[in-house]
Amino acid sequence: MPFTQVISSSGMVTLMTLLALRPPRPRRTTPFTLSFFLTFLINEQPFLALYLLAAGVIPPLSAGETGRLSWWLGAGVAAGTAVGLLALAVRTRTARPRLTTALRQALGPAAVTRRRRRGLWPTVRLLVLPLISYRFDVRRVANLRYGEAGRGHLLDVYVPRAGTANAPVLVYLHGGGFRMGSKMIGARPLLYRLAGQGWVCVSANYRLSGRLRYADRLADTRQVIRWVHDNGPAYGADLSAVFVAGGSAGAHLAATAALTASAVPRPPDSREAGLPVAGAIGFYGYYGQADAGADSTPLAHLHADAPPFLVVHGTLDTLVLVEDARHFASELGQVSAQPVVYAELPGTQHNFDFFPSLRFNAVIEAVEDFAAWVRTTGAVPPSHRNAAPSQREIDPGTCP
């Protein structure tokens, strides 16, 4: 029967589509949910799921006798799933206006640049090569050592093959709940895109053993930044424009490293403070306590001299609740003299930076705009100067 065959071949895609459209939210931030595992890929790559759906349902429907009830039921399930996948694709387009609004509210109307039209190629590439981030004009210098802890102290550098000079630097730290993950996972579309635009990008491992304290991983993060200051000029880096970024647990480390940085160089083994960074960027970040230490959260290190922050989170994140990220951005915005750009992306799950997508393309453009503002302005916008903390809070209008 076509209906039974359609369900057996496409039932998982149908279930994943339904969950992606409206996943059940946990009561609190948690390291794992089944709905996240089933939906984070399909939420960013609905076209890939559409291909799988077509491959599973076209053969039984083509072989079945049209007009029979079972055929119509199978066709209905397939059509409904396809409509759901197209709805996911349309939903990704809501990211750009949210990011534009957040940037303009925090940095001023001129913060969002007008870009040249890229034509149809970005969309065609997503349709034809949905999981590929690689670019021929970017060179990855792999497995450079920044410490003595084996694989835990390796990093990769992404640079333009043609070379670069006076280039901004992005240091990216992967997620994984401080227990898993790798420099090869997370933000690869961002790393390749920025390197293709002339940036120097660094993606680093850090130690993951459960026996370590948060302070050890934070020390690794500072050591990566120190490596960039020591070695970045050889790749064309501008050391006055080092941005630290991360996803999930990596956003936690990036935020704490940025908040505890010092303008005064410290010895390489110092855990008191790190070298300064120009700005911090957090994707789907966890900002709570990492271990029993009271200072193992970025919230314990908020101060007026914090660098500018860009915080991006999904409204449907089923691992780190959006309320937690909103709280961090609000608390930081009330204290910091520098702007805090905070954007909530509708219909967005955890790990949204893993693969190329229409949504993440908009996030990458927001990173470029944020970094350009920091490099050209480097100061609090006039509307923020001498403002009371409440005037710098996140505009609730940007939240869903």
mmCIF file of N, CA and C in Angstrom, residues 151 156 172-176 180-186 203-206 208:
data_model
loop_
_atom_site.group_PDB
_atom_site.id
_atom_site.type_symbol
_atom_site.label_atom_id
_atom_site.label_comp_id
_atom_site.label_asym_id
_atom_site.label_seq_id
_atom_site.Cartn_x
_atom_site.Cartn_y
_atom_site.Cartn_z
ATOM 1 N N ARG A 151 46.005 17.170 22.000
ATOM 2 C CA ARG A 151 44.950 17.653 21.110
ATOM 3 C C ARG A 151 44.162 18.791 21.731
ATOM 4 N N ASP A 156 43.469 25.841 14.558
ATOM 5 C CA ASP A 156 43.562 26.002 13.104
ATOM 6 C C ASP A 156 43.469 27.488 12.771
ATOM 7 N N TYR A 172 37.461 31.652 17.504
ATOM 8 C CA TYR A 172 36.207 30.933 17.753
ATOM 9 C C TYR A 172 36.455 29.728 18.661
ATOM 10 N N LEU A 173 35.548 29.564 19.651
ATOM 11 C CA LEU A 173 35.612 28.458 20.609
ATOM 12 C C LEU A 173 34.347 27.615 20.471
ATOM 13 N N HIS A 174 34.528 26.331 20.249
ATOM 14 C CA HIS A 174 33.398 25.433 20.004
ATOM 15 C C HIS A 174 32.580 25.189 21.275
ATOM 16 N N GLY A 175 31.375 24.682 21.086
ATOM 17 C CA GLY A 175 30.530 24.286 22.200
ATOM 18 C C GLY A 175 30.728 22.828 22.562
ATOM 19 N N GLY A 176 29.806 22.320 23.397
ATOM 20 C CA GLY A 176 29.875 20.928 23.809
ATOM 21 C C GLY A 176 29.763 20.722 25.297
ATOM 22 N N MET A 180 32.714 17.931 25.528
ATOM 23 C CA MET A 180 32.906 17.361 24.195
ATOM 24 C C MET A 180 33.048 18.486 23.188
ATOM 25 N N GLY A 181 33.313 18.111 21.939
ATOM 26 C CA GLY A 181 33.424 19.103 20.887
ATOM 27 C C GLY A 181 34.818 19.148 20.298
ATOM 28 N N SER A 182 34.954 19.951 19.254
ATOM 29 C CA SER A 182 36.207 20.021 18.522
ATOM 30 C C SER A 182 36.258 21.309 17.719
ATOM 31 N N LYS A 183 37.464 21.765 17.414
ATOM 32 C CA LYS A 183 37.648 22.936 16.578
ATOM 33 C C LYS A 183 37.123 22.728 15.168
ATOM 34 N N MET A 184 36.871 21.483 14.775
ATOM 35 C CA MET A 184 36.344 21.190 13.453
ATOM 36 C C MET A 184 34.824 21.244 13.405
ATOM 37 N N ILE A 185 34.190 21.517 14.542
ATOM 38 C CA ILE A 185 32.731 21.524 14.621
ATOM 39 C C ILE A 185 32.280 22.901 15.087
ATOM 40 N N GLY A 186 31.398 23.515 14.323
ATOM 41 C CA GLY A 186 30.848 24.801 14.697
ATOM 42 C C GLY A 186 31.469 25.950 13.935
ATOM 43 N N SER A 203 40.262 28.844 14.986
ATOM 44 C CA SER A 203 39.338 27.942 15.676
ATOM 45 C C SER A 203 40.168 27.024 16.561
ATOM 46 N N ALA A 204 39.870 27.004 17.856
ATOM 47 C CA ALA A 204 40.767 26.359 18.816
ATOM 48 C C ALA A 204 40.079 25.272 19.619
ATOM 49 N N ASN A 205 40.815 24.212 19.884
ATOM 50 C CA ASN A 205 40.429 23.246 20.913
ATOM 51 C C ASN A 205 40.779 23.809 22.283
ATOM 52 N N TYR A 206 40.153 23.251 23.313
ATOM 53 C CA TYR A 206 40.556 23.504 24.689
ATOM 54 C C TYR A 206 40.331 22.215 25.463
ATOM 55 N N LEU A 208 39.061 19.243 27.692
ATOM 56 C CA LEU A 208 37.681 18.836 27.950
ATOM 57 C C LEU A 208 37.538 17.830 29.078
#
